[in-house]
Short mmCIF file of C-alpha atoms and ligand atoms in Angstrom, two decimals:
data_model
loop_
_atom_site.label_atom_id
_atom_site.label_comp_id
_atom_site.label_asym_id
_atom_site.label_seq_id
_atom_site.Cartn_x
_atom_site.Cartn_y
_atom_site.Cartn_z
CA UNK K 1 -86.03 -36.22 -24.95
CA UNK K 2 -83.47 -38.98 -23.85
CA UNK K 3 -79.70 -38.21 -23.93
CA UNK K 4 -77.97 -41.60 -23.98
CA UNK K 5 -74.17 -42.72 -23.76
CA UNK K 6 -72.58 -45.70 -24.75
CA UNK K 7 -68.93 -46.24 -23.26
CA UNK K 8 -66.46 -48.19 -24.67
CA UNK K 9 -66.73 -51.64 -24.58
CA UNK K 10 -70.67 -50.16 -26.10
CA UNK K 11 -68.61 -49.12 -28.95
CA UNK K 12 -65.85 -51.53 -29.57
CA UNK K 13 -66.59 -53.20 -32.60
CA UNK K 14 -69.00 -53.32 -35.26
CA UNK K 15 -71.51 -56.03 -33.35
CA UNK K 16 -71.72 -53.31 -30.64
CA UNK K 17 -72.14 -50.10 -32.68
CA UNK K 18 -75.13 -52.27 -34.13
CA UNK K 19 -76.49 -53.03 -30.74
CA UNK K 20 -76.35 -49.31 -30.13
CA UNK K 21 -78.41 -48.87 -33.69
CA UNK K 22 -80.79 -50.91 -32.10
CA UNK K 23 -80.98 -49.45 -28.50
CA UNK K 24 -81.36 -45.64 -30.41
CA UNK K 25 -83.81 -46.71 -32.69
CA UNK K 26 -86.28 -48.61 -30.58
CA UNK K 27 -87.18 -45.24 -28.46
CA UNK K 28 -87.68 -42.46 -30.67
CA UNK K 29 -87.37 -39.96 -27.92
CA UNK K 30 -83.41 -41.37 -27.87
CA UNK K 31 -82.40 -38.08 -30.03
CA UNK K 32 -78.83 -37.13 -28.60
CA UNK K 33 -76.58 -40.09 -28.26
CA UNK K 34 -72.59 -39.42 -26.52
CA UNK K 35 -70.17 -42.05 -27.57
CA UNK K 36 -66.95 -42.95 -26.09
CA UNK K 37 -63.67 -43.80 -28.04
CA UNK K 38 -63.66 -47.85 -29.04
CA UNK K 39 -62.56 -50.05 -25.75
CA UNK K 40 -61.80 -53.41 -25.04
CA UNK K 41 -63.42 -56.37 -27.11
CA UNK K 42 -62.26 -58.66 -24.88
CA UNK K 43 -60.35 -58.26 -21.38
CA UNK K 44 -56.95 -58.63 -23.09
CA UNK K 45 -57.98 -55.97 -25.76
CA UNK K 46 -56.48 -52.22 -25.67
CA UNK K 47 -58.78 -49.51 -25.72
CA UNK K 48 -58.26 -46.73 -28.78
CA UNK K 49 -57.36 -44.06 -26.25
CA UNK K 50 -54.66 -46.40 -24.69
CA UNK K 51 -53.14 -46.94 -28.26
CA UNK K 52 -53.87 -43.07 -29.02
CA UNK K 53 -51.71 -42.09 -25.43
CA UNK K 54 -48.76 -44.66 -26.68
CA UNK K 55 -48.87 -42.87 -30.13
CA UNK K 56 -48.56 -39.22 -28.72
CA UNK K 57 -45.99 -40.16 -26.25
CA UNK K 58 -44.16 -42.00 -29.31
CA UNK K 59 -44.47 -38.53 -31.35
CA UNK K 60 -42.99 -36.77 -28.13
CA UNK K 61 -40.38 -38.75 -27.93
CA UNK K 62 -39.35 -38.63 -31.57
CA UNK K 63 -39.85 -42.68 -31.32
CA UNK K 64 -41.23 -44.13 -34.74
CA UNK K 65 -45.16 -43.80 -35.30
CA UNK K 66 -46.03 -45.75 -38.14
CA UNK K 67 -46.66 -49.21 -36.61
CA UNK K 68 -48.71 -47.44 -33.65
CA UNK K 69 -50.82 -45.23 -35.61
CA UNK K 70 -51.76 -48.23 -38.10
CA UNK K 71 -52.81 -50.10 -34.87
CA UNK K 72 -55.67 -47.33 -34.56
CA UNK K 73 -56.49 -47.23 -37.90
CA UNK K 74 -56.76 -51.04 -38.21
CA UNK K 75 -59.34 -50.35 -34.96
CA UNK K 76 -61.59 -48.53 -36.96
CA UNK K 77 -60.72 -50.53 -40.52
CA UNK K 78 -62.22 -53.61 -38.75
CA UNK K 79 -65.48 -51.57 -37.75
CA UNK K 80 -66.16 -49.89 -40.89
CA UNK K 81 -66.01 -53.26 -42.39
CA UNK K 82 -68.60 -54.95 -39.87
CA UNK K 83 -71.23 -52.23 -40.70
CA UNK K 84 -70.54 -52.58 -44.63
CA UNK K 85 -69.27 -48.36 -44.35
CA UNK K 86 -67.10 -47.02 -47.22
CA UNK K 87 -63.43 -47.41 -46.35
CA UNK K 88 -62.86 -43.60 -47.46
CA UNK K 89 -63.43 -42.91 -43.88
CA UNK K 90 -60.62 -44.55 -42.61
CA UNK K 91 -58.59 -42.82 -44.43
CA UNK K 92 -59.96 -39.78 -43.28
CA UNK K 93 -59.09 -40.87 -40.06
CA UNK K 94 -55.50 -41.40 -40.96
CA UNK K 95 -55.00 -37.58 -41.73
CA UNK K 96 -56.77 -36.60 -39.32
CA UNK K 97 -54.35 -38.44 -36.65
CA UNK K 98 -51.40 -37.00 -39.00
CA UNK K 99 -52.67 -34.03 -39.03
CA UNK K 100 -52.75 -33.91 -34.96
CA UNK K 101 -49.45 -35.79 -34.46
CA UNK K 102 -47.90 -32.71 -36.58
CA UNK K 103 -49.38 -30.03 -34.07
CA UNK K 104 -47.92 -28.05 -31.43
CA UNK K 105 -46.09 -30.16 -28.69
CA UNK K 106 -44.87 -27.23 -26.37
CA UNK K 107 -47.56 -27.85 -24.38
CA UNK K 108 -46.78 -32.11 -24.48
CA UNK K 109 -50.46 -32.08 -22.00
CA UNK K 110 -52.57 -30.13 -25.02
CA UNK K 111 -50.57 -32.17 -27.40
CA UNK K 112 -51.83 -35.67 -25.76
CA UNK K 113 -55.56 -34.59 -24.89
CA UNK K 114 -55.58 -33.56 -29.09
CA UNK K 115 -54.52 -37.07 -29.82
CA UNK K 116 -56.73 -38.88 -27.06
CA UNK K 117 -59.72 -37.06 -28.21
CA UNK K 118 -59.69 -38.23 -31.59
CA UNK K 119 -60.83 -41.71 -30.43
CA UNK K 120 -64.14 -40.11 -29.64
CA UNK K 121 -63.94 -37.87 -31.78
CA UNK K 122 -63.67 -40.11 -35.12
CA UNK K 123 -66.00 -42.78 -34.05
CA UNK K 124 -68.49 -40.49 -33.21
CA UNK K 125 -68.48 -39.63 -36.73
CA UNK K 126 -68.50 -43.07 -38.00
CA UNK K 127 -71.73 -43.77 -36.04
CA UNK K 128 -73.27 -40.99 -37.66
CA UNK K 129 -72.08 -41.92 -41.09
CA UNK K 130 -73.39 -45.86 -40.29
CA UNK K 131 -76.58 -44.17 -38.60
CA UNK K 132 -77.60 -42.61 -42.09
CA UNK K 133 -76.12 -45.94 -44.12
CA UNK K 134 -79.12 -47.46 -42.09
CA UNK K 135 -82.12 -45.15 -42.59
CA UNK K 136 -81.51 -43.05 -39.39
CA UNK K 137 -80.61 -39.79 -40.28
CA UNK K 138 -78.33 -38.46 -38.02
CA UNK K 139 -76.18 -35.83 -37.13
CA UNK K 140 -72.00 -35.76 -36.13
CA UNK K 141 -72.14 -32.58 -33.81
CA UNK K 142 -68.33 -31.32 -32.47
CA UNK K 143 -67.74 -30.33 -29.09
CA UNK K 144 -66.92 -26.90 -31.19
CA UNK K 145 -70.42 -25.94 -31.40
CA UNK K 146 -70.28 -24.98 -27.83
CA UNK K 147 -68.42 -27.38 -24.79
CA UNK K 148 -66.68 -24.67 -23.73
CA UNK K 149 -64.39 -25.68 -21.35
CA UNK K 150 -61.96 -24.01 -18.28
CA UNK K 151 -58.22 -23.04 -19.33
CA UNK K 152 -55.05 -25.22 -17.92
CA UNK K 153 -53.51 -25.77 -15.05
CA UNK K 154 -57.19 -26.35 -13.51
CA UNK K 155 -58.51 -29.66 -14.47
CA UNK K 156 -61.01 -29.84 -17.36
CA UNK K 157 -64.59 -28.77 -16.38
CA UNK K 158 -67.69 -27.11 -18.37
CA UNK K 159 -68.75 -23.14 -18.31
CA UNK K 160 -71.55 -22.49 -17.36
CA UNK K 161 -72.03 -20.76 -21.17
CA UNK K 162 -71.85 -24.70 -22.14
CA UNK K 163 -75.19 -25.53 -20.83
CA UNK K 164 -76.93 -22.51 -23.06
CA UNK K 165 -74.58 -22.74 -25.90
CA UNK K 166 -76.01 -26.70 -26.24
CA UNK K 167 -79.45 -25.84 -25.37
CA UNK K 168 -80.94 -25.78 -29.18
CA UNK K 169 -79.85 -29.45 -29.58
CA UNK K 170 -83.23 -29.96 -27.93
CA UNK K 171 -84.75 -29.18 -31.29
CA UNK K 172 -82.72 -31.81 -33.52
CA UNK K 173 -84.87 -33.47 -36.21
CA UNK K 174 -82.08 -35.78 -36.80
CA UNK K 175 -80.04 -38.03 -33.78
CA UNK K 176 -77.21 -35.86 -32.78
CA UNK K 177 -73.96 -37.95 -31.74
CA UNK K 178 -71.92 -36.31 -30.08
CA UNK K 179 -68.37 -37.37 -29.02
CA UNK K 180 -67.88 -37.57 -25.53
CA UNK K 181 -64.27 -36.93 -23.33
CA UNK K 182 -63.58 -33.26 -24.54
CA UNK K 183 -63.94 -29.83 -24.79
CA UNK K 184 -62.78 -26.42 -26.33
CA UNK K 185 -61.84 -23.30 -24.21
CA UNK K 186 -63.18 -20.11 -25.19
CA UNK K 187 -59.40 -19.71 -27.48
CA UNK K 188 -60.49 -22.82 -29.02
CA UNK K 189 -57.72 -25.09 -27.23
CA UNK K 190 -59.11 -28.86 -27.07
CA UNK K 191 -59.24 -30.02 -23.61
CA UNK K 192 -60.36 -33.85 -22.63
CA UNK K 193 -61.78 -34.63 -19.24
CA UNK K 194 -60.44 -37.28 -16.95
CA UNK K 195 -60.58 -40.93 -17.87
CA UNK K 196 -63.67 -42.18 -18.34
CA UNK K 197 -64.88 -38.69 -18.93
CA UNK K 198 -67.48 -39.70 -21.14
CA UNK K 199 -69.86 -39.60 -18.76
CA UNK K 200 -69.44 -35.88 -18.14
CA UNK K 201 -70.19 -34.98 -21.47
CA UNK K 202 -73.29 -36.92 -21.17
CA UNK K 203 -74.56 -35.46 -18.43
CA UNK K 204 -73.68 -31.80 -19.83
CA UNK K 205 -75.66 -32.60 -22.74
CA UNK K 206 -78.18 -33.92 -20.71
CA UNK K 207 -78.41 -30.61 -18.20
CA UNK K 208 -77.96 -28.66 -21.60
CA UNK K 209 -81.33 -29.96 -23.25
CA UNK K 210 -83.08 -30.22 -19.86
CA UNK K 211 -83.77 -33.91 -20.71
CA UNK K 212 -86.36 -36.33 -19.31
CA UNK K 213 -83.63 -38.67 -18.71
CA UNK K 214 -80.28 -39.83 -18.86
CA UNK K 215 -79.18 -43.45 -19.84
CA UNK K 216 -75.64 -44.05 -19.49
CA UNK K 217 -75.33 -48.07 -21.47
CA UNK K 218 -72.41 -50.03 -20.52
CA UNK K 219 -71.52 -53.32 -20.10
CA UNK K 220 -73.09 -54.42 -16.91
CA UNK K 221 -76.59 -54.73 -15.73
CA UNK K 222 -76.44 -52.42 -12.59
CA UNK K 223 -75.12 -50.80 -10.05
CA UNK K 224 -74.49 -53.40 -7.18
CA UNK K 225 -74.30 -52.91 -3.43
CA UNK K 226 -70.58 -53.91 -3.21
CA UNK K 227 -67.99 -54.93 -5.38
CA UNK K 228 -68.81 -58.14 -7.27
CA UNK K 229 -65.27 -59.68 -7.63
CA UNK K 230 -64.94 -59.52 -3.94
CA UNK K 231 -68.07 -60.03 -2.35
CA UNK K 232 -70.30 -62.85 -3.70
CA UNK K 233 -73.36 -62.32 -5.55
CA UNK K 234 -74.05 -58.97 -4.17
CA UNK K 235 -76.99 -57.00 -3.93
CA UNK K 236 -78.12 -55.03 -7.11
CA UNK K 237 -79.40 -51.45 -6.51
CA UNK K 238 -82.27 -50.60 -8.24
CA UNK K 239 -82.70 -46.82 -7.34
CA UNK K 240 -80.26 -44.63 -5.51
CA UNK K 241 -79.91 -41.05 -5.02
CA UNK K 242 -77.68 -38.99 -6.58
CA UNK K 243 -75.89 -38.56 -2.97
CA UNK K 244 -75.45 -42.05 -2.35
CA UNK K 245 -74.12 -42.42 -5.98
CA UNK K 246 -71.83 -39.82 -5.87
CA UNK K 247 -70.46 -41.38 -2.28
CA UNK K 248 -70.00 -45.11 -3.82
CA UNK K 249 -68.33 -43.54 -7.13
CA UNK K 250 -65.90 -41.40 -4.68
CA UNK K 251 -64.68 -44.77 -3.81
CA UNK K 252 -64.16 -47.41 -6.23
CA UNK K 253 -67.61 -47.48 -7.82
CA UNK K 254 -66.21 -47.25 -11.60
CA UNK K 255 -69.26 -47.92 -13.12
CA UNK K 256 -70.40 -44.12 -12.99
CA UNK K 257 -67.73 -41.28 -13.37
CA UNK K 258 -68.25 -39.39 -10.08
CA UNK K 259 -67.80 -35.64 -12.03
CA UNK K 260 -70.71 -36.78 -14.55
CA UNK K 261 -73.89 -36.24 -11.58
CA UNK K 262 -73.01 -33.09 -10.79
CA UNK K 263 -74.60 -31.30 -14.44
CA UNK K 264 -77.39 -33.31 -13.94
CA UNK K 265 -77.79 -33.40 -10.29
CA UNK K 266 -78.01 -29.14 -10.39
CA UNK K 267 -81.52 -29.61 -12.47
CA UNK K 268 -82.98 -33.02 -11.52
CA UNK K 269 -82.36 -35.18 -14.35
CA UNK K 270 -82.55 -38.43 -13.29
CA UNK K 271 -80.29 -41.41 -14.83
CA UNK K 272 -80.08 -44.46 -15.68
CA UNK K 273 -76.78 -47.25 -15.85
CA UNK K 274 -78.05 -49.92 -18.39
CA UNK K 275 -75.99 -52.83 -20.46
CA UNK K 276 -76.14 -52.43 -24.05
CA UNK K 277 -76.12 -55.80 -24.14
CA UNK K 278 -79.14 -56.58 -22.11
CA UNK K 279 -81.47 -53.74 -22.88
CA UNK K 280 -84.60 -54.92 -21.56
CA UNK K 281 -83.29 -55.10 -18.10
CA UNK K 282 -84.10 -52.32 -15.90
CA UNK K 283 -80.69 -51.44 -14.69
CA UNK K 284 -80.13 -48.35 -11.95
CA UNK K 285 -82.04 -45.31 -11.89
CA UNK K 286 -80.13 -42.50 -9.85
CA UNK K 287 -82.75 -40.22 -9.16
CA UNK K 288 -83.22 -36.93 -5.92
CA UNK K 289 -84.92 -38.70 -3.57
CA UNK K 290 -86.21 -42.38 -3.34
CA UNK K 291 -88.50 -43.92 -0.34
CA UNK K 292 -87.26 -45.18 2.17
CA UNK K 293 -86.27 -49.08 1.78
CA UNK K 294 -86.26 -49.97 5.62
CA UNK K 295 -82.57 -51.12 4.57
CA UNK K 296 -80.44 -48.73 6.13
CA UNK K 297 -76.98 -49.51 4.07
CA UNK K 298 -77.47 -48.56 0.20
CA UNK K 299 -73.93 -49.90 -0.92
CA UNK K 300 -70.43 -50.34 0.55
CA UNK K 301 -66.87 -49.46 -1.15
CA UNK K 302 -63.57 -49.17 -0.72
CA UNK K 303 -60.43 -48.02 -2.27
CA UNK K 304 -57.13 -47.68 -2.44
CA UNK K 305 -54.35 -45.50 -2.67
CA UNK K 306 -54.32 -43.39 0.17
CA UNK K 307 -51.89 -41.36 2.14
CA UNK K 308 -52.09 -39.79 5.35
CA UNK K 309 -49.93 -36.54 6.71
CA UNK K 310 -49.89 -37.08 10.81
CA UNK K 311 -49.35 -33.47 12.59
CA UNK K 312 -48.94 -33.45 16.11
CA UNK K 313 -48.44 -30.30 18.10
CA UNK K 314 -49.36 -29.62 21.92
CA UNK K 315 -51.95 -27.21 22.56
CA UNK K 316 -52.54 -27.05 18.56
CA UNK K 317 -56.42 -26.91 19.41
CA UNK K 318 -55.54 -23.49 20.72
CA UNK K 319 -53.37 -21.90 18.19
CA UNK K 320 -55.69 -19.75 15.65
CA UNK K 321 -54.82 -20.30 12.20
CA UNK K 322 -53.03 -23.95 12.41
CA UNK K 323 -55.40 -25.85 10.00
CA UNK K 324 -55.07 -23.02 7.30
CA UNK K 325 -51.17 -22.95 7.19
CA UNK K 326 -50.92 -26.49 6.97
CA UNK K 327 -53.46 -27.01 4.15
CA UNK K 328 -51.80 -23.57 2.86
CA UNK K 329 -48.77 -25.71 2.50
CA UNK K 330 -50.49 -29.02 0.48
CA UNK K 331 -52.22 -26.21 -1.60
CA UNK K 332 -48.70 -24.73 -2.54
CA UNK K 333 -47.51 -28.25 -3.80
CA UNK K 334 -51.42 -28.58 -6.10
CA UNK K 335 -52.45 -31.18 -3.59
CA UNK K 336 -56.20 -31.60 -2.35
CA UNK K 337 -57.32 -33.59 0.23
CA UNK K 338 -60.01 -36.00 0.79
CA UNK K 339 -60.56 -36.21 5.25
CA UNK K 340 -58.88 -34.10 7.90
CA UNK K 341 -60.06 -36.23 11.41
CA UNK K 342 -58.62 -34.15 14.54
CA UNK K 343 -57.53 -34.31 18.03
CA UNK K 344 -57.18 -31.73 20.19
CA UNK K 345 -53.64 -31.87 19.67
CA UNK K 346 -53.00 -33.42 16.15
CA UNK K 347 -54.62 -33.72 13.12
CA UNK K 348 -54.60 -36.10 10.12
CA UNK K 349 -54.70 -35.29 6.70
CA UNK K 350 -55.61 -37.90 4.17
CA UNK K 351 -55.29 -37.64 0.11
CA UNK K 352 -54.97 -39.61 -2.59
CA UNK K 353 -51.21 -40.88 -2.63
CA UNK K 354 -50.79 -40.31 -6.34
CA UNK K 355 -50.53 -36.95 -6.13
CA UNK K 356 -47.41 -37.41 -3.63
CA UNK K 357 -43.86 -37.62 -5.03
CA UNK K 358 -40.16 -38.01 -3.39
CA UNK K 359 -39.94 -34.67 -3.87
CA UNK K 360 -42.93 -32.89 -2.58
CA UNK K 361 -43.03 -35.38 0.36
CA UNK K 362 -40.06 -33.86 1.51
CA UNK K 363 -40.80 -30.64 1.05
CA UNK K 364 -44.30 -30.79 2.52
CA UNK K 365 -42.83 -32.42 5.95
CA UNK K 366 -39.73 -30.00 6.14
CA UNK K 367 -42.24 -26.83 5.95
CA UNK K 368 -44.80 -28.52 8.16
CA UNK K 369 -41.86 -29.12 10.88
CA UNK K 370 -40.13 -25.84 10.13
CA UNK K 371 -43.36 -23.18 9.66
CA UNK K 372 -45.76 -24.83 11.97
CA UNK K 373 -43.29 -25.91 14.81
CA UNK K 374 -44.76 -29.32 14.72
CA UNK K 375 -43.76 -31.90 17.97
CA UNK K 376 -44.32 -34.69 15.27
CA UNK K 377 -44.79 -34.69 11.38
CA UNK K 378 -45.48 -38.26 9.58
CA UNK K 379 -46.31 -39.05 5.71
CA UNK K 380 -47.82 -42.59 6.26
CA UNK K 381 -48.95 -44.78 2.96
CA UNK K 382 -50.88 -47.87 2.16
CA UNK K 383 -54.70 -46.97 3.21
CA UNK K 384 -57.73 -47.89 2.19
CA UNK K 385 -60.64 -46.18 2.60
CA UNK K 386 -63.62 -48.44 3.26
CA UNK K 387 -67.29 -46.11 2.79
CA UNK K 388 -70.71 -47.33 3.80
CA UNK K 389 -73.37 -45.66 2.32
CA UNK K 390 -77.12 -45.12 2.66
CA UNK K 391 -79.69 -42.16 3.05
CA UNK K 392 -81.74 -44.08 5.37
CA UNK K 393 -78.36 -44.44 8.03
CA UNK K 394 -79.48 -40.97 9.57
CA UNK K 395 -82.40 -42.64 11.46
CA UNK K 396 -80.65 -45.73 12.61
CA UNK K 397 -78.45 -45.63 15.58
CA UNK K 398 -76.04 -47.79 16.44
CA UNK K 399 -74.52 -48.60 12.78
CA UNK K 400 -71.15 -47.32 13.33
CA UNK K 401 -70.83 -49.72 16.23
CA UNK K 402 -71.88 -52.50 13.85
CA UNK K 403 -69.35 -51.71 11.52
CA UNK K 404 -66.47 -50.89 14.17
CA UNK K 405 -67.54 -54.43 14.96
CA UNK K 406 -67.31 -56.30 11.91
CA UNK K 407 -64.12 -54.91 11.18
CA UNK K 408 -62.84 -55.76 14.48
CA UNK K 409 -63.55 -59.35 14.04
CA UNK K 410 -61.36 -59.36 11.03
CA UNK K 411 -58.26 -58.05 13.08
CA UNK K 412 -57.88 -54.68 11.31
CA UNK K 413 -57.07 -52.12 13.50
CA UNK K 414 -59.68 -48.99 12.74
CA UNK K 415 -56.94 -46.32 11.93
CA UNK K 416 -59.42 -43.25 10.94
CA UNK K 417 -63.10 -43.12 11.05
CA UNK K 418 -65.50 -39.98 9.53
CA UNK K 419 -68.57 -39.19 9.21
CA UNK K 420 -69.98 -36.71 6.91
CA UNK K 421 -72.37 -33.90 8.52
CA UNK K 422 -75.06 -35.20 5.80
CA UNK K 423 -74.81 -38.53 7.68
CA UNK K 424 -75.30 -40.35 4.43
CA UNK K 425 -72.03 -42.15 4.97
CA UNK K 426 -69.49 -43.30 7.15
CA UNK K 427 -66.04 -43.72 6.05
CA UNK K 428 -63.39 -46.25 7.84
CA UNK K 429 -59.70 -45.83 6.87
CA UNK K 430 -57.89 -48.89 7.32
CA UNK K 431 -54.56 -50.60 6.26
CA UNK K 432 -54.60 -51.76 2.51
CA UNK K 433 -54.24 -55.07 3.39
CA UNK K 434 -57.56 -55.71 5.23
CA UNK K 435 -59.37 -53.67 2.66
CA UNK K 436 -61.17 -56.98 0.40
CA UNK K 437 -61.73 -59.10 4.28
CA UNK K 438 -63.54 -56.02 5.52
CA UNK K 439 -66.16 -55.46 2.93
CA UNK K 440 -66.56 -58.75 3.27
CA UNK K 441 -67.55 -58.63 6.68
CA UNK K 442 -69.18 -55.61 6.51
CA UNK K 443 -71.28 -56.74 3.40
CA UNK K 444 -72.15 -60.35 5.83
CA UNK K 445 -73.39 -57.51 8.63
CA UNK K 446 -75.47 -55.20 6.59
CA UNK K 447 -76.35 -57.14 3.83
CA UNK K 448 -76.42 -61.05 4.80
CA UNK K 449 -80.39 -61.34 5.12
CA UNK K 450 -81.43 -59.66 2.00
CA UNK K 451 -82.25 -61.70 -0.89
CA UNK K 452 -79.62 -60.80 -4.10
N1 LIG R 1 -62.17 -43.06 -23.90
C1 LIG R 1 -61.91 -42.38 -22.66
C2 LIG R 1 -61.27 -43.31 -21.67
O1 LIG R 1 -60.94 -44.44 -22.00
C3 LIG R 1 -63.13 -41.71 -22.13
C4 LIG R 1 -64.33 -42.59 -21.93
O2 LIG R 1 -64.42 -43.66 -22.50
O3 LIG R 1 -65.23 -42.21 -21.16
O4 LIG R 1 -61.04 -42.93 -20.56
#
């Protein structure tokens, strides 16, 4: 059996949705299909859940709905109309986003997921309904019959009682779609996952059914080495491990939501990105293990957004207890981190700067001064993190110099460098500004003989 999702631009209109028919039909073994909500048609488009977010936030504020919800119905008028489908459904869809808009908003987060799930949620059922308008008898399955998902303030993940809960989908006569993005906790509370979380219910689904394989269609042809609107005609990967994937996705690779390998990565499944609208090509399999290439470098990213908390404190290497208090401190404001590169006397702390505010800036460097008797305490913004990544890097020597290198010729100062204990990557922070210049030059050095 072959779980498959199609994301949103997959689903946008009714050309799409009959690509999808298409892609289903032409492998039998394609039984359980995840959809995402409708996305962009073209890059100036707005994606359902975009509209479905500016409707709930309307409804919050008291501001008037009408016009906004009748700019997601009108979404899902102009499919039903492509495939020829009986326009009752839309109207279905119009109570059912009344219907949500009039629930409980003491909890404004529940309220919102509620409303962004129905993009999923209502054209998964419309693919079923156009599935069976077409000969292919297929099944609408909710996320009810048994994504049971965590309780707030943690973000959304799966229990493990999802996995056996969704196991006898493996029997389905008929296609199963299933909407992707959400979840119920055990008191029947609708959670969604992050954006693009899609994916994740893919993969559950996937795990769930112990499936031979897990296509995840989307708009582009594969996974490539580097960024393609920076560097030039990159490098596609063909096969990568799940390691190497889940490095690249950490930073910047969107293609593949980074929570979405783990279900599938605990029992082997191995996946597949391919472009609904080039099916025949092979796209990129992410699989355990691959042989070695004799390329050492699998991919390079980079991404922004990053913030780093500078401690300095003499004779801190000596004083049992320092590294707990001060991550004590970030974990009292709900604040993980992504590196922690050390001295013997100071140590850095890098996150994701999003998570930072005015507020619990302030409060993080007064404790961190006050608690820990710190000589110097900095909150420094405006890094990127640059990652090169590659199973095969463990038995080469001498890469990091390469890279140090190739970002020195660019005139970047190197202001953190890490690498992982797996030695599958290496990660360079640097200042934002230099971030597009060095992949560049780090793509020319590891990449700049290989045929694209
Ligand atoms: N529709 C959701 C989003 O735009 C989830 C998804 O498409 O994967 O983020």
């Amino acid at each position: 059996m072959i779980v498959c999702k199609f994301g949103g631009t997959s689903v946008a209109s009714a050309e799409q949705i009959q690509k999808v028919a298409n892609i289903v039909k032409s492998n039998p073994a394609r039984k359980i299909v995840a959809v995402s909500a409708p996305g962009k048609r073209s890059s100036d488009d707005i994606k359902v859940t975009d509209l479905l977010i500016d409707l709930s936030n309307a409804a919050l504020n008291n501001d008037d709905i009408e016009r906004k919800l009748q700019k997601v119905v009108t979404r899902y008028q102009a499919i039903a109309d492509g495939l020829a489908l009986d326009y009752a459904i839309c109207d279905v869809i119009a109570v059912d986003l009344r219907e949500r808009l009039q629930g409980d908003k003491s909890n404004e987060e529940l309220f919102i997921d509620n409303l962004k799930a129905s993009g999923e949620d209502n054209n998964a059922k419309l693919i079923a309904a156009y599935f069976n308008s077409i000969d292919m008898p297929a099944r609408y399955v909710s996320p009810k019959e048994g994504l049971v998902v965590n309780d707030l303030p943690e973000r959304t993940f799966a229990l493990p009682e999802a996995y056996s809960n969704l196991a006898p989908l493996k029997d389905t006569k008929e296609i199963i779609v299933f909407p992707g993005f959400f979840g119920y906790t055990k008191a029947g509370i609708l959670r969604t996952f992050d954006r693009g979380g899609s994916d994740i219910t893919g993969s559950i689904l996937a795990a769930a059914v112990e499936a031979e394989l897990y296509e995840n269609f989307t708009d582009v042809d594969c996974v490539f080495s580097a960024n393609p609107k920076v560097v030039n005609d990159p490098v596609e990967i063909k096969e990568i491990t799940y390691r190497e994937m889940r490095e690249l996705s950490y930073a910047g690779f969107s293609v593949f939501h980074d929570e979405a390998l783990m279900p599938v990565y605990k029992i082997g499944v191995p996946v597949n990105i391919k472009n609904t609208n080039n099916p025949s090509a092979p796209g990129t399999r992410i699989v355990p293990n691959r042989p070695a290439t004799g390329r050492p470098v699998t991919g390079i990213s980079a991404d922004s957004g990053f913030s780093t908390l500078y401690v300095s404190k003499y004779l801190m290497n000596r004083e049992v207890g320092f590294g707990r208090k001060l991550l004590q401190i970030l974990e009292d404001e709900n604040i993980s981190y992504e590196h922690t590169p050390s001295g013997l006397d100071d140590i850095s702390v890098i996150m994701r700067s999003n998570q930072l505010t005015v507020e619990n800036e302030a409060r993080i460097l007064a404790r961190v001064k006050n608690e820990l008797s710190a000589d110097d305490v900095q909150m420094r913004h405006g890094f990127s993190m640059i990652v090169i990544v590659g199973e095969g890097m463990r038995n080469n020597t001498g890469l990091a110099a390469r890279a140090a290198t190739a970002i020195s010729k660019t005139g970047a100062n190197i202001e953190m460098i890490n690498q992982g204990s797996s030695e599958v990557s290496l990660v360079f922070g640097v200042l934002q500004e230099f971030e597009n210049q060095i992949l560049q030059a780090l793509y020319g050095e590891f990449f700049a003989h290989v045929q694209a």
